[in-house]
Amino acid sequence: MSNLVRLNKYLAECGVSARRKADELIAAGKVKLNGKIVRELGVKIDPNIDQVEYAGNLLGQEKKIYIMLNKPAGYITAVSDDRDSRLVTDLVKVPFKIFPVGRLDKDTTGLLLLTNDGELANRLMHPRYEHDKTYQINLQREITDAALERLARGVELEDGMTAPAQAKRLGEKKISLTIHEGRKRQVKRMIEVVHNKVVSLKRVEFAGLVLETLKVGEWRFLKEDEVKILTERSLS
Ligand code: URA
């Protein structure tokens, strides 16, 4: 699925000019789309994929934005996809080329950061920094204390032992797990090792930020102090 907007609307959202004037700029050949002058009025673009240039500046790049989304199930953490899947970026309509920080499985819900700050995103995703990620997990079967302890100590996966984690009981079939690694399907695989199965998985914390009251599918800009937390964590 795409996130198409009319080019004149996009220029207006980026603060270039009002929409009508934006049409004049387009007709006058002052706007480039993916490196080529575009004169066609009514052309639509995807701010997450297309590059729009006006007066030598790439639009939507100057300002860094940081967004927290409560990801719904059924959306993939990518900015484009060949199979017409629903994308997390479809849910956040901003005139910026944003991308998700890290991955959540299609059926996972919860805290996902999106930004156009590539440098910060790369640092946050780098395994060296080992940011905590907390998941709330509904399980198919009751879980024993012994299984919780095993998850906390670390379990053997086909790509090696998992690092010590924090595992807490929230109910008979509900736990929270805090890990700092980010291997593919890590939580689901860890749960399989203790002979159980994830029914639903929700991330509630990432790198010191918490999801709190954001409803599923809703997003908000990070507050200044939250951006500061991320910046400090990705530098230390
Ligand atoms: N672990 C998983 O198994 N899936 C996710 O989406 C995130 C962590």
PDB file of N, CA and C in Angstrom, residues 140-197:
ATOM      1  N   GLN A 140       0.010 -19.473  25.122  1.00  0.00           N
ATOM      2  CA  GLN A 140      -1.040 -20.469  24.873  1.00  0.00           C
ATOM      3  C   GLN A 140      -1.347 -21.296  26.125  1.00  0.00           C
ATOM      4  N   ARG A 141      -0.294 -21.586  26.890  1.00  0.00           N
ATOM      5  CA  ARG A 141      -0.459 -22.437  28.078  1.00  0.00           C
ATOM      6  C   ARG A 141       0.078 -21.721  29.311  1.00  0.00           C
ATOM      7  N   GLU A 142      -0.298 -22.217  30.478  1.00  0.00           N
ATOM      8  CA  GLU A 142       0.262 -21.687  31.726  1.00  0.00           C
ATOM      9  C   GLU A 142       1.771 -21.877  31.717  1.00  0.00           C
ATOM     10  N   ILE A 143       2.448 -20.956  32.378  1.00  0.00           N
ATOM     11  CA  ILE A 143       3.905 -21.063  32.397  1.00  0.00           C
ATOM     12  C   ILE A 143       4.376 -21.297  33.836  1.00  0.00           C
ATOM     13  N   THR A 144       5.325 -22.198  33.998  1.00  0.00           N
ATOM     14  CA  THR A 144       5.816 -22.516  35.346  1.00  0.00           C
ATOM     15  C   THR A 144       6.895 -21.509  35.755  1.00  0.00           C
ATOM     16  N   ASP A 145       7.155 -21.461  37.067  1.00  0.00           N
ATOM     17  CA  ASP A 145       8.236 -20.596  37.546  1.00  0.00           C
ATOM     18  C   ASP A 145       9.583 -21.063  36.993  1.00  0.00           C
ATOM     19  N   ALA A 146       9.708 -22.384  36.850  1.00  0.00           N
ATOM     20  CA  ALA A 146      10.970 -22.930  36.335  1.00  0.00           C
ATOM     21  C   ALA A 146      11.212 -22.439  34.901  1.00  0.00           C
ATOM     22  N   ALA A 147      10.134 -22.392  34.106  1.00  0.00           N
ATOM     23  CA  ALA A 147      10.277 -21.914  32.716  1.00  0.00           C
ATOM     24  C   ALA A 147      10.649 -20.433  32.695  1.00  0.00           C
ATOM     25  N   LEU A 148      10.037 -19.669  33.603  1.00  0.00           N
ATOM     26  CA  LEU A 148      10.375 -18.235  33.693  1.00  0.00           C
ATOM     27  C   LEU A 148      11.855 -18.052  34.026  1.00  0.00           C
ATOM     28  N   GLU A 149      12.323 -18.875  34.962  1.00  0.00           N
ATOM     29  CA  GLU A 149      13.734 -18.784  35.352  1.00  0.00           C
ATOM     30  C   GLU A 149      14.655 -19.144  34.192  1.00  0.00           C
ATOM     31  N   ARG A 150      14.240 -20.143  33.416  1.00  0.00           N
ATOM     32  CA  ARG A 150      15.058 -20.527  32.246  1.00  0.00           C
ATOM     33  C   ARG A 150      15.154 -19.374  31.257  1.00  0.00           C
ATOM     34  N   LEU A 151      14.008 -18.725  31.010  1.00  0.00           N
ATOM     35  CA  LEU A 151      14.006 -17.587  30.069  1.00  0.00           C
ATOM     36  C   LEU A 151      14.946 -16.496  30.579  1.00  0.00           C
ATOM     37  N   ALA A 152      14.928 -16.286  31.903  1.00  0.00           N
ATOM     38  CA  ALA A 152      15.758 -15.229  32.489  1.00  0.00           C
ATOM     39  C   ALA A 152      17.248 -15.580  32.412  1.00  0.00           C
ATOM     40  N   ARG A 153      17.559 -16.856  32.603  1.00  0.00           N
ATOM     41  CA  ARG A 153      18.979 -17.267  32.560  1.00  0.00           C
ATOM     42  C   ARG A 153      19.523 -17.234  31.139  1.00  0.00           C
ATOM     43  N   GLY A 154      18.665 -17.540  30.162  1.00  0.00           N
ATOM     44  CA  GLY A 154      19.104 -17.649  28.770  1.00  0.00           C
ATOM     45  C   GLY A 154      18.794 -19.040  28.263  1.00  0.00           C
ATOM     46  N   VAL A 155      18.346 -19.113  27.021  1.00  0.00           N
ATOM     47  CA  VAL A 155      18.008 -20.424  26.436  1.00  0.00           C
ATOM     48  C   VAL A 155      18.803 -20.610  25.142  1.00  0.00           C
ATOM     49  N   GLU A 156      18.926 -21.853  24.749  1.00  0.00           N
ATOM     50  CA  GLU A 156      19.707 -22.173  23.551  1.00  0.00           C
ATOM     51  C   GLU A 156      18.798 -22.074  22.318  1.00  0.00           C
ATOM     52  N   LEU A 157      19.136 -21.164  21.405  1.00  0.00           N
ATOM     53  CA  LEU A 157      18.417 -21.084  20.131  1.00  0.00           C
ATOM     54  C   LEU A 157      19.361 -21.599  19.043  1.00  0.00           C
ATOM     55  N   GLU A 158      18.845 -21.762  17.818  1.00  0.00           N
ATOM     56  CA  GLU A 158      19.756 -22.331  16.805  1.00  0.00           C
ATOM     57  C   GLU A 158      20.889 -21.363  16.451  1.00  0.00           C
ATOM     58  N   ASP A 159      20.721 -20.075  16.785  1.00  0.00           N
ATOM     59  CA  ASP A 159      21.825 -19.129  16.558  1.00  0.00           C
ATOM     60  C   ASP A 159      22.547 -18.781  17.863  1.00  0.00           C
ATOM     61  N   GLY A 160      22.483 -19.661  18.832  1.00  0.00           N
ATOM     62  CA  GLY A 160      23.269 -19.481  20.057  1.00  0.00           C
ATOM     63  C   GLY A 160      22.422 -19.183  21.284  1.00  0.00           C
ATOM     64  N   MET A 161      23.109 -19.138  22.427  1.00  0.00           N
ATOM     65  CA  MET A 161      22.426 -18.860  23.704  1.00  0.00           C
ATOM     66  C   MET A 161      21.918 -17.420  23.713  1.00  0.00           C
ATOM     67  N   THR A 162      20.776 -17.203  24.360  1.00  0.00           N
ATOM     68  CA  THR A 162      20.305 -15.827  24.541  1.00  0.00           C
ATOM     69  C   THR A 162      20.948 -15.270  25.821  1.00  0.00           C
ATOM     70  N   ALA A 163      21.121 -13.975  25.855  1.00  0.00           N
ATOM     71  CA  ALA A 163      21.733 -13.322  27.017  1.00  0.00           C
ATOM     72  C   ALA A 163      20.739 -13.338  28.181  1.00  0.00           C
ATOM     73  N   PRO A 164      21.226 -13.157  29.403  1.00  0.00           N
ATOM     74  CA  PRO A 164      20.294 -13.070  30.526  1.00  0.00           C
ATOM     75  C   PRO A 164      19.237 -11.990  30.275  1.00  0.00           C
ATOM     76  N   ALA A 165      18.002 -12.310  30.689  1.00  0.00           N
ATOM     77  CA  ALA A 165      16.877 -11.402  30.441  1.00  0.00           C
ATOM     78  C   ALA A 165      16.104 -11.234  31.747  1.00  0.00           C
ATOM     79  N   GLN A 166      15.154 -10.331  31.744  1.00  0.00           N
ATOM     80  CA  GLN A 166      14.258 -10.220  32.906  1.00  0.00           C
ATOM     81  C   GLN A 166      12.928 -10.826  32.508  1.00  0.00           C
ATOM     82  N   ALA A 167      12.472 -11.786  33.291  1.00  0.00           N
ATOM     83  CA  ALA A 167      11.188 -12.418  32.981  1.00  0.00           C
ATOM     84  C   ALA A 167      10.288 -12.287  34.197  1.00  0.00           C
ATOM     85  N   LYS A 168       9.107 -11.712  33.992  1.00  0.00           N
ATOM     86  CA  LYS A 168       8.189 -11.515  35.132  1.00  0.00           C
ATOM     87  C   LYS A 168       6.837 -12.124  34.806  1.00  0.00           C
ATOM     88  N   ARG A 169       6.218 -12.647  35.829  1.00  0.00           N
ATOM     89  CA  ARG A 169       4.879 -13.192  35.644  1.00  0.00           C
ATOM     90  C   ARG A 169       3.853 -12.065  35.762  1.00  0.00           C
ATOM     91  N   LEU A 170       2.936 -11.989  34.794  1.00  0.00           N
ATOM     92  CA  LEU A 170       1.850 -11.008  34.880  1.00  0.00           C
ATOM     93  C   LEU A 170       0.517 -11.709  35.088  1.00  0.00           C
ATOM     94  N   GLY A 171       0.503 -13.010  34.871  1.00  0.00           N
ATOM     95  CA  GLY A 171      -0.720 -13.808  35.033  1.00  0.00           C
ATOM     96  C   GLY A 171      -0.351 -15.252  34.767  1.00  0.00           C
ATOM     97  N   GLU A 172      -1.366 -16.149  34.798  1.00  0.00           N
ATOM     98  CA  GLU A 172      -1.036 -17.563  34.583  1.00  0.00           C
ATOM     99  C   GLU A 172      -0.466 -17.807  33.194  1.00  0.00           C
ATOM    100  N   LYS A 173      -1.049 -17.067  32.225  1.00  0.00           N
ATOM    101  CA  LYS A 173      -0.595 -17.259  30.838  1.00  0.00           C
ATOM    102  C   LYS A 173      -0.051 -15.954  30.265  1.00  0.00           C
ATOM    103  N   LYS A 174       0.396 -15.079  31.147  1.00  0.00           N
ATOM    104  CA  LYS A 174       0.889 -13.777  30.662  1.00  0.00           C
ATOM    105  C   LYS A 174       2.185 -13.413  31.378  1.00  0.00           C
ATOM    106  N   ILE A 175       3.189 -13.034  30.596  1.00  0.00           N
ATOM    107  CA  ILE A 175       4.465 -12.643  31.208  1.00  0.00           C
ATOM    108  C   ILE A 175       4.992 -11.373  30.539  1.00  0.00           C
ATOM    109  N   SER A 176       5.995 -10.774  31.185  1.00  0.00           N
ATOM    110  CA  SER A 176       6.739  -9.738  30.473  1.00  0.00           C
ATOM    111  C   SER A 176       8.193 -10.191  30.403  1.00  0.00           C
ATOM    112  N   LEU A 177       8.810  -9.866  29.290  1.00  0.00           N
ATOM    113  CA  LEU A 177      10.192 -10.285  29.063  1.00  0.00           C
ATOM    114  C   LEU A 177      10.973  -9.074  28.563  1.00  0.00           C
ATOM    115  N   THR A 178      12.087  -8.791  29.250  1.00  0.00           N
ATOM    116  CA  THR A 178      12.944  -7.685  28.797  1.00  0.00           C
ATOM    117  C   THR A 178      14.243  -8.280  28.279  1.00  0.00           C
ATOM    118  N   ILE A 179      14.496  -8.019  27.001  1.00  0.00           N
ATOM    119  CA  ILE A 179      15.736  -8.531  26.388  1.00  0.00           C
ATOM    120  C   ILE A 179      16.493  -7.337  25.810  1.00  0.00           C
ATOM    121  N   HIS A 180      17.767  -7.523  25.567  1.00  0.00           N
ATOM    122  CA  HIS A 180      18.473  -6.415  24.922  1.00  0.00           C
ATOM    123  C   HIS A 180      19.091  -6.811  23.590  1.00  0.00           C
ATOM    124  N   GLU A 181      18.873  -8.071  23.214  1.00  0.00           N
ATOM    125  CA  GLU A 181      19.321  -8.461  21.870  1.00  0.00           C
ATOM    126  C   GLU A 181      18.148  -8.227  20.911  1.00  0.00           C
ATOM    127  N   GLY A 182      18.429  -8.350  19.636  1.00  0.00           N
ATOM    128  CA  GLY A 182      17.338  -8.129  18.675  1.00  0.00           C
ATOM    129  C   GLY A 182      17.386  -9.142  17.559  1.00  0.00           C
ATOM    130  N   ARG A 183      17.445 -10.409  17.925  1.00  0.00           N
ATOM    131  CA  ARG A 183      17.501 -11.415  16.863  1.00  0.00           C
ATOM    132  C   ARG A 183      16.107 -11.636  16.280  1.00  0.00           C
ATOM    133  N   LYS A 184      16.108 -12.191  15.088  1.00  0.00           N
ATOM    134  CA  LYS A 184      14.847 -12.402  14.379  1.00  0.00           C
ATOM    135  C   LYS A 184      13.917 -13.319  15.179  1.00  0.00           C
ATOM    136  N   ARG A 185      12.695 -12.911  15.355  1.00  0.00           N
ATOM    137  CA  ARG A 185      11.664 -13.706  16.065  1.00  0.00           C
ATOM    138  C   ARG A 185      12.185 -14.216  17.402  1.00  0.00           C
ATOM    139  N   GLN A 186      12.996 -13.400  18.049  1.00  0.00           N
ATOM    140  CA  GLN A 186      13.685 -13.901  19.245  1.00  0.00           C
ATOM    141  C   GLN A 186      12.733 -14.339  20.348  1.00  0.00           C
ATOM    142  N   VAL A 187      11.748 -13.482  20.652  1.00  0.00           N
ATOM    143  CA  VAL A 187      10.852 -13.799  21.768  1.00  0.00           C
ATOM    144  C   VAL A 187      10.061 -15.072  21.449  1.00  0.00           C
ATOM    145  N   LYS A 188       9.536 -15.146  20.251  1.00  0.00           N
ATOM    146  CA  LYS A 188       8.733 -16.329  19.892  1.00  0.00           C
ATOM    147  C   LYS A 188       9.574 -17.596  19.984  1.00  0.00           C
ATOM    148  N   ARG A 189      10.814 -17.495  19.528  1.00  0.00           N
ATOM    149  CA  ARG A 189      11.674 -18.680  19.571  1.00  0.00           C
ATOM    150  C   ARG A 189      12.038 -19.051  21.009  1.00  0.00           C
ATOM    151  N   MET A 190      12.266 -18.027  21.844  1.00  0.00           N
ATOM    152  CA  MET A 190      12.596 -18.317  23.252  1.00  0.00           C
ATOM    153  C   MET A 190      11.435 -19.052  23.934  1.00  0.00           C
ATOM    154  N   ILE A 191      10.224 -18.578  23.613  1.00  0.00           N
ATOM    155  CA  ILE A 191       9.038 -19.176  24.239  1.00  0.00           C
ATOM    156  C   ILE A 191       8.849 -20.629  23.772  1.00  0.00           C
ATOM    157  N   GLU A 192       9.177 -20.880  22.500  1.00  0.00           N
ATOM    158  CA  GLU A 192       9.063 -22.260  21.998  1.00  0.00           C
ATOM    159  C   GLU A 192       9.999 -23.200  22.756  1.00  0.00           C
ATOM    160  N   VAL A 193      11.184 -22.675  23.121  1.00  0.00           N
ATOM    161  CA  VAL A 193      12.150 -23.516  23.832  1.00  0.00           C
ATOM    162  C   VAL A 193      11.578 -24.004  25.164  1.00  0.00           C
ATOM    163  N   VAL A 194      10.734 -23.182  25.797  1.00  0.00           N
ATOM    164  CA  VAL A 194      10.150 -23.632  27.078  1.00  0.00           C
ATOM    165  C   VAL A 194       8.757 -24.276  26.857  1.00  0.00           C
ATOM    166  N   HIS A 195       8.589 -24.834  25.657  1.00  0.00           N
ATOM    167  CA  HIS A 195       7.406 -25.642  25.317  1.00  0.00           C
ATOM    168  C   HIS A 195       6.097 -24.860  25.467  1.00  0.00           C
ATOM    169  N   ASN A 196       6.111 -23.641  25.011  1.00  0.00           N
ATOM    170  CA  ASN A 196       4.892 -22.839  25.025  1.00  0.00           C
ATOM    171  C   ASN A 196       4.818 -22.118  23.680  1.00  0.00           C
ATOM    172  N   LYS A 197       3.790 -21.283  23.518  1.00  0.00           N
ATOM    173  CA  LYS A 197       3.631 -20.607  22.240  1.00  0.00           C
ATOM    174  C   LYS A 197       3.096 -19.197  22.482  1.00  0.00           C
TER     175      LYS A 197
END
